[in-house]
């Protein structure tokens, strides 16, 4: 009897437990947590990074202007030479002899002119009293003019001889670094020969030539509108370090390459320590100006839909998920510059949007460091 009562009791307890369990409904999961950043307008500096190469500010190929034997070289290869410095000495003896001959020719022409002037003056008076014929007077006046022309020619030859003698000292036309010399003392050189004796390059300042698309160049010009506005540039060297001196954009080519649509830009950089040498590869960062009230969206908050359009999730009304289609202008460091789709005060979701759907409830949590990362 006791066993039967025990079984009935257990059966009753089991029935009560089942009925209680069926009466208690299952609780839905809480809304997923998402980390968000409140969108705030920022003042940003726009830059464009372009590849480029350095080139010398001035290049002068040194050539002789007269022929002769090189007697002396007055510089060390690779050294800094000043404008007007005598680099080579050509044998000047033949040119000094030509100068002496030209000086003698001038003296002879001056003596002939004095005689012709005296004769012309005398005949001018004598013809008035018929002491000489008109023909003789005409010949005397013509002789005077011929003597004057011969003196002018002699003076021109003298000046040419002086110039040729000065050319026996081959001087530097610019200040800069001189390269290797192709001749040594004793070599015969020819006036205005094709092969340069040496090449001088001015390296301070120095040019940096870069290529930029015509479209971006138009935007750069609009950003730089105004009197005396010049775009500033920074250089990133091949090892990734920044060049310590800033440069300015000085020139843009007037022709667009038909195949690439690119335009050549030339900037000038100070190079006092000559860290930059002609032919070096660099990356130039061009300052395109500043923009106020720009809206930025971190890269990690932006994805693409099936149409390839950039999209982002924001916390909508009643703390529900809302997907926005964005219009982005360009990338700035680790963020996109957004022109449409986001406004100041929007709560942009950066974390947890993989688990949400449009209209689904959210538990938004502000991210403290997100703003710092996106700047």
mmCIF file of N, CA and C in Angstrom, residues 252-333:
data_model
loop_
_atom_site.group_PDB
_atom_site.id
_atom_site.type_symbol
_atom_site.label_atom_id
_atom_site.label_comp_id
_atom_site.label_asym_id
_atom_site.label_seq_id
_atom_site.Cartn_x
_atom_site.Cartn_y
_atom_site.Cartn_z
ATOM 1 N N UNK A 252 53.205 73.865 -64.284
ATOM 2 C CA UNK A 252 52.489 72.709 -64.827
ATOM 3 C C UNK A 252 52.565 72.788 -66.334
ATOM 4 N N UNK A 253 52.749 71.638 -66.962
ATOM 5 C CA UNK A 253 52.890 71.596 -68.413
ATOM 6 C C UNK A 253 51.606 72.087 -69.070
ATOM 7 N N UNK A 254 51.726 72.576 -70.299
ATOM 8 C CA UNK A 254 50.571 73.113 -71.015
ATOM 9 C C UNK A 254 49.931 72.073 -71.916
ATOM 10 N N UNK A 255 50.446 70.840 -71.892
ATOM 11 C CA UNK A 255 49.926 69.784 -72.755
ATOM 12 C C UNK A 255 49.565 68.567 -71.916
ATOM 13 N N UNK A 256 48.411 67.971 -72.210
ATOM 14 C CA UNK A 256 47.971 66.748 -71.554
ATOM 15 C C UNK A 256 48.349 65.561 -72.441
ATOM 16 N N UNK A 257 48.969 64.546 -71.835
ATOM 17 C CA UNK A 257 49.325 63.345 -72.569
ATOM 18 C C UNK A 257 48.053 62.659 -73.064
ATOM 19 N N UNK A 258 47.958 62.442 -74.380
ATOM 20 C CA UNK A 258 46.731 61.885 -74.957
ATOM 21 C C UNK A 258 46.488 60.449 -74.524
ATOM 22 N N UNK A 259 47.543 59.702 -74.271
ATOM 23 C CA UNK A 259 47.384 58.291 -73.931
ATOM 24 C C UNK A 259 47.042 58.091 -72.460
ATOM 25 N N UNK A 260 47.643 58.879 -71.580
ATOM 26 C CA UNK A 260 47.449 58.671 -70.141
ATOM 27 C C UNK A 260 46.558 59.720 -69.486
ATOM 28 N N UNK A 261 46.344 60.861 -70.151
ATOM 29 C CA UNK A 261 45.568 61.935 -69.543
ATOM 30 C C UNK A 261 46.281 62.612 -68.389
ATOM 31 N N UNK A 262 47.614 62.511 -68.348
ATOM 32 C CA UNK A 262 48.393 63.068 -67.245
ATOM 33 C C UNK A 262 49.080 64.368 -67.680
ATOM 34 N N UNK A 263 49.352 65.193 -66.680
ATOM 35 C CA UNK A 263 50.059 66.451 -66.878
ATOM 36 C C UNK A 263 51.291 66.445 -65.979
ATOM 37 N N UNK A 264 52.404 66.959 -66.489
ATOM 38 C CA UNK A 264 53.634 67.035 -65.706
ATOM 39 C C UNK A 264 53.620 68.283 -64.832
ATOM 40 N N UNK A 265 53.871 68.084 -63.548
ATOM 41 C CA UNK A 265 53.980 69.194 -62.600
ATOM 42 C C UNK A 265 55.431 69.292 -62.134
ATOM 43 N N UNK A 266 55.880 70.493 -61.913
ATOM 44 C CA UNK A 266 57.259 70.709 -61.446
ATOM 45 C C UNK A 266 57.236 71.557 -60.182
ATOM 46 N N UNK A 267 57.890 71.037 -59.150
ATOM 47 C CA UNK A 267 57.996 71.740 -57.874
ATOM 48 C C UNK A 267 59.461 72.064 -57.595
ATOM 49 N N UNK A 268 59.685 73.080 -56.783
ATOM 50 C CA UNK A 268 61.034 73.506 -56.402
ATOM 51 C C UNK A 268 61.203 73.281 -54.907
ATOM 52 N N UNK A 269 62.298 72.600 -54.545
ATOM 53 C CA UNK A 269 62.591 72.303 -53.144
ATOM 54 C C UNK A 269 63.962 72.857 -52.788
ATOM 55 N N UNK A 270 64.104 73.465 -51.622
ATOM 56 C CA UNK A 270 65.456 73.815 -51.159
ATOM 57 C C UNK A 270 66.247 72.548 -50.876
ATOM 58 N N UNK A 271 67.537 72.616 -51.168
ATOM 59 C CA UNK A 271 68.387 71.430 -51.006
ATOM 60 C C UNK A 271 69.738 71.844 -50.435
ATOM 61 N N UNK A 272 69.741 72.515 -49.269
ATOM 62 C CA UNK A 272 71.007 73.060 -48.757
ATOM 63 C C UNK A 272 72.031 71.999 -48.416
ATOM 64 N N UNK A 273 71.591 70.839 -47.931
ATOM 65 C CA UNK A 273 72.519 69.772 -47.570
ATOM 66 C C UNK A 273 72.738 68.779 -48.704
ATOM 67 N N UNK A 274 72.056 69.016 -49.835
ATOM 68 C CA UNK A 274 72.175 68.174 -51.026
ATOM 69 C C UNK A 274 71.879 66.710 -50.716
ATOM 70 N N UNK A 275 70.818 66.491 -49.931
ATOM 71 C CA UNK A 275 70.319 65.134 -49.736
ATOM 72 C C UNK A 275 69.719 64.605 -51.032
ATOM 73 N N UNK A 276 69.138 65.513 -51.807
ATOM 74 C CA UNK A 276 68.488 65.119 -53.059
ATOM 75 C C UNK A 276 69.481 65.245 -54.202
ATOM 76 N N UNK A 277 69.580 64.192 -54.991
ATOM 77 C CA UNK A 277 70.445 64.172 -56.157
ATOM 78 C C UNK A 277 69.595 63.925 -57.399
ATOM 79 N N UNK A 278 70.012 64.434 -58.555
ATOM 80 C CA UNK A 278 69.218 64.250 -59.769
ATOM 81 C C UNK A 278 68.982 62.764 -60.063
ATOM 82 N N UNK A 279 67.728 62.456 -60.423
ATOM 83 C CA UNK A 279 67.362 61.091 -60.780
ATOM 84 C C UNK A 279 66.797 60.264 -59.649
ATOM 85 N N UNK A 280 66.727 60.805 -58.415
ATOM 86 C CA UNK A 280 66.191 60.043 -57.291
ATOM 87 C C UNK A 280 64.672 59.903 -57.422
ATOM 88 N N UNK A 281 64.165 58.715 -57.018
ATOM 89 C CA UNK A 281 62.724 58.479 -56.980
ATOM 90 C C UNK A 281 62.185 58.951 -55.631
ATOM 91 N N UNK A 282 61.112 59.741 -55.669
ATOM 92 C CA UNK A 282 60.485 60.253 -54.445
ATOM 93 C C UNK A 282 58.970 60.179 -54.619
ATOM 94 N N UNK A 283 58.268 60.377 -53.512
ATOM 95 C CA UNK A 283 56.817 60.524 -53.556
ATOM 96 C C UNK A 283 56.484 61.899 -52.989
ATOM 97 N N UNK A 284 55.749 62.656 -53.789
ATOM 98 C CA UNK A 284 55.427 64.032 -53.420
ATOM 99 C C UNK A 284 53.998 64.106 -52.916
ATOM 100 N N UNK A 285 53.828 64.738 -51.753
ATOM 101 C CA UNK A 285 52.502 64.976 -51.192
ATOM 102 C C UNK A 285 52.162 66.444 -51.413
ATOM 103 N N UNK A 286 51.116 66.659 -52.205
ATOM 104 C CA UNK A 286 50.705 68.016 -52.559
ATOM 105 C C UNK A 286 49.581 68.447 -51.639
ATOM 106 N N UNK A 287 49.734 69.612 -51.055
ATOM 107 C CA UNK A 287 48.705 70.189 -50.196
ATOM 108 C C UNK A 287 47.647 70.836 -51.084
ATOM 109 N N UNK A 288 46.428 70.242 -51.089
ATOM 110 C CA UNK A 288 45.331 70.750 -51.914
ATOM 111 C C UNK A 288 44.458 71.762 -51.177
ATOM 112 N N UNK A 289 44.877 72.213 -50.035
ATOM 113 C CA UNK A 289 44.085 73.164 -49.283
ATOM 114 C C UNK A 289 43.310 72.491 -48.159
ATOM 115 N N UNK A 290 42.547 73.286 -47.421
ATOM 116 C CA UNK A 290 41.768 72.790 -46.291
ATOM 117 C C UNK A 290 40.285 72.829 -46.623
ATOM 118 N N UNK A 291 39.544 72.023 -45.887
ATOM 119 C CA UNK A 291 38.082 71.991 -46.047
ATOM 120 C C UNK A 291 37.450 71.965 -44.664
ATOM 121 N N UNK A 292 36.518 72.873 -44.454
ATOM 122 C CA UNK A 292 35.805 72.938 -43.188
ATOM 123 C C UNK A 292 34.530 72.108 -43.249
ATOM 124 N N UNK A 293 34.082 71.626 -42.079
ATOM 125 C CA UNK A 293 32.824 70.887 -41.943
ATOM 126 C C UNK A 293 32.769 69.651 -42.836
ATOM 127 N N UNK A 294 33.891 68.949 -42.936
ATOM 128 C CA UNK A 294 33.922 67.710 -43.717
ATOM 129 C C UNK A 294 33.391 66.555 -42.873
ATOM 130 N N UNK A 295 32.690 65.627 -43.513
ATOM 131 C CA UNK A 295 32.166 64.437 -42.858
ATOM 132 C C UNK A 295 33.063 63.259 -43.233
ATOM 133 N N UNK A 296 33.603 62.575 -42.216
ATOM 134 C CA UNK A 296 34.483 61.442 -42.428
ATOM 135 C C UNK A 296 33.823 60.174 -41.910
ATOM 136 N N UNK A 297 34.035 59.083 -42.640
ATOM 137 C CA UNK A 297 33.562 57.763 -42.210
ATOM 138 C C UNK A 297 34.744 56.806 -42.249
ATOM 139 N N UNK A 298 35.097 56.172 -41.120
ATOM 140 C CA UNK A 298 36.220 55.234 -41.123
ATOM 141 C C UNK A 298 36.022 54.117 -42.151
ATOM 142 N N UNK A 299 37.104 53.644 -42.700
ATOM 143 C CA UNK A 299 37.031 52.577 -43.708
ATOM 144 C C UNK A 299 36.280 51.356 -43.179
ATOM 145 N N UNK A 300 36.490 51.006 -41.931
ATOM 146 C CA UNK A 300 35.899 49.773 -41.400
ATOM 147 C C UNK A 300 34.390 49.880 -41.244
ATOM 148 N N UNK A 301 33.844 51.118 -41.325
ATOM 149 C CA UNK A 301 32.396 51.283 -41.209
ATOM 150 C C UNK A 301 31.699 51.248 -42.562
ATOM 151 N N UNK A 302 32.447 51.233 -43.647
ATOM 152 C CA UNK A 302 31.879 51.335 -44.993
ATOM 153 C C UNK A 302 32.099 50.020 -45.732
ATOM 154 N N UNK A 303 31.036 49.523 -46.339
ATOM 155 C CA UNK A 303 31.113 48.318 -47.170
ATOM 156 C C UNK A 303 30.451 48.616 -48.509
ATOM 157 N N UNK A 304 30.382 47.610 -49.361
ATOM 158 C CA UNK A 304 29.799 47.782 -50.696
ATOM 159 C C UNK A 304 28.601 46.847 -50.856
ATOM 160 N N UNK A 305 27.554 47.368 -51.508
ATOM 161 C CA UNK A 305 26.410 46.507 -51.801
ATOM 162 C C UNK A 305 26.621 45.781 -53.117
ATOM 163 N N UNK A 306 25.614 45.071 -53.557
ATOM 164 C CA UNK A 306 25.746 44.278 -54.792
ATOM 165 C C UNK A 306 25.940 45.149 -56.025
ATOM 166 N N UNK A 307 25.552 46.396 -55.939
ATOM 167 C CA UNK A 307 25.758 47.325 -57.053
ATOM 168 C C UNK A 307 27.121 47.999 -56.999
ATOM 169 N N UNK A 308 27.896 47.710 -55.976
ATOM 170 C CA UNK A 308 29.191 48.345 -55.816
ATOM 171 C C UNK A 308 29.136 49.704 -55.144
ATOM 172 N N UNK A 309 27.966 50.086 -54.623
ATOM 173 C CA UNK A 309 27.826 51.381 -53.977
ATOM 174 C C UNK A 309 28.299 51.303 -52.524
ATOM 175 N N UNK A 310 28.961 52.331 -52.022
ATOM 176 C CA UNK A 310 29.369 52.325 -50.611
ATOM 177 C C UNK A 310 28.157 52.490 -49.703
ATOM 178 N N UNK A 311 28.104 51.690 -48.651
ATOM 179 C CA UNK A 311 26.999 51.749 -47.691
ATOM 180 C C UNK A 311 27.556 51.749 -46.281
ATOM 181 N N UNK A 312 26.717 52.207 -45.346
ATOM 182 C CA UNK A 312 27.088 52.213 -43.935
ATOM 183 C C UNK A 312 25.822 52.043 -43.112
ATOM 184 N N UNK A 313 25.961 51.537 -41.874
ATOM 185 C CA UNK A 313 24.858 51.338 -40.941
ATOM 186 C C UNK A 313 24.891 52.454 -39.909
ATOM 187 N N UNK A 314 23.692 52.953 -39.567
ATOM 188 C CA UNK A 314 23.559 53.959 -38.524
ATOM 189 C C UNK A 314 22.452 53.518 -37.573
ATOM 190 N N UNK A 315 22.477 54.086 -36.378
ATOM 191 C CA UNK A 315 21.417 53.836 -35.406
ATOM 192 C C UNK A 315 20.253 54.748 -35.755
ATOM 193 N N UNK A 316 19.132 54.137 -36.201
ATOM 194 C CA UNK A 316 17.982 54.920 -36.622
ATOM 195 C C UNK A 316 17.029 55.212 -35.477
ATOM 196 N N UNK A 317 15.790 55.532 -35.849
ATOM 197 C CA UNK A 317 14.779 55.845 -34.842
ATOM 198 C C UNK A 317 14.467 54.619 -33.993
ATOM 199 N N UNK A 318 14.158 54.873 -32.733
ATOM 200 C CA UNK A 318 13.814 53.803 -31.791
ATOM 201 C C UNK A 318 14.936 52.766 -31.665
ATOM 202 N N UNK A 319 16.165 53.230 -31.892
ATOM 203 C CA UNK A 319 17.341 52.358 -31.753
ATOM 204 C C UNK A 319 17.211 51.108 -32.618
ATOM 205 N N UNK A 320 16.907 51.352 -33.893
ATOM 206 C CA UNK A 320 16.850 50.270 -34.881
ATOM 207 C C UNK A 320 17.920 50.501 -35.930
ATOM 208 N N UNK A 321 18.261 49.422 -36.638
ATOM 209 C CA UNK A 321 19.321 49.486 -37.642
ATOM 210 C C UNK A 321 18.803 50.134 -38.923
ATOM 211 N N UNK A 322 19.582 51.049 -39.469
ATOM 212 C CA UNK A 322 19.236 51.719 -40.726
ATOM 213 C C UNK A 322 20.469 51.730 -41.627
ATOM 214 N N UNK A 323 20.295 51.271 -42.858
ATOM 215 C CA UNK A 323 21.408 51.227 -43.807
ATOM 216 C C UNK A 323 21.319 52.428 -44.744
ATOM 217 N N UNK A 324 22.453 53.119 -44.934
ATOM 218 C CA UNK A 324 22.510 54.298 -45.794
ATOM 219 C C UNK A 324 23.427 54.020 -46.991
ATOM 220 N N UNK A 325 23.036 54.545 -48.142
ATOM 221 C CA UNK A 325 23.905 54.531 -49.327
ATOM 222 C C UNK A 325 24.672 55.851 -49.348
ATOM 223 N N UNK A 326 25.975 55.763 -49.468
ATOM 224 C CA UNK A 326 26.839 56.946 -49.361
ATOM 225 C C UNK A 326 27.377 57.369 -50.715
ATOM 226 N N UNK A 327 27.761 58.628 -50.759
ATOM 227 C CA UNK A 327 28.566 59.149 -51.865
ATOM 228 C C UNK A 327 29.881 59.626 -51.267
ATOM 229 N N UNK A 328 30.981 58.985 -51.688
ATOM 230 C CA UNK A 328 32.291 59.324 -51.126
ATOM 231 C C UNK A 328 33.123 60.000 -52.204
ATOM 232 N N UNK A 329 33.942 60.952 -51.754
ATOM 233 C CA UNK A 329 34.788 61.712 -52.680
ATOM 234 C C UNK A 329 36.150 61.064 -52.857
ATOM 235 N N UNK A 330 36.801 60.765 -51.748
ATOM 236 C CA UNK A 330 38.147 60.210 -51.794
ATOM 237 C C UNK A 330 38.506 59.686 -50.421
ATOM 238 N N UNK A 331 39.628 58.976 -50.367
ATOM 239 C CA UNK A 331 40.123 58.444 -49.098
ATOM 240 C C UNK A 331 41.104 59.428 -48.478
ATOM 241 N N UNK A 332 41.014 59.580 -47.174
ATOM 242 C CA UNK A 332 41.929 60.429 -46.417
ATOM 243 C C UNK A 332 42.435 59.616 -45.241
ATOM 244 N N UNK A 333 43.680 59.148 -45.325
ATOM 245 C CA UNK A 333 44.273 58.263 -44.324
ATOM 246 C C UNK A 333 43.401 57.013 -44.181
#
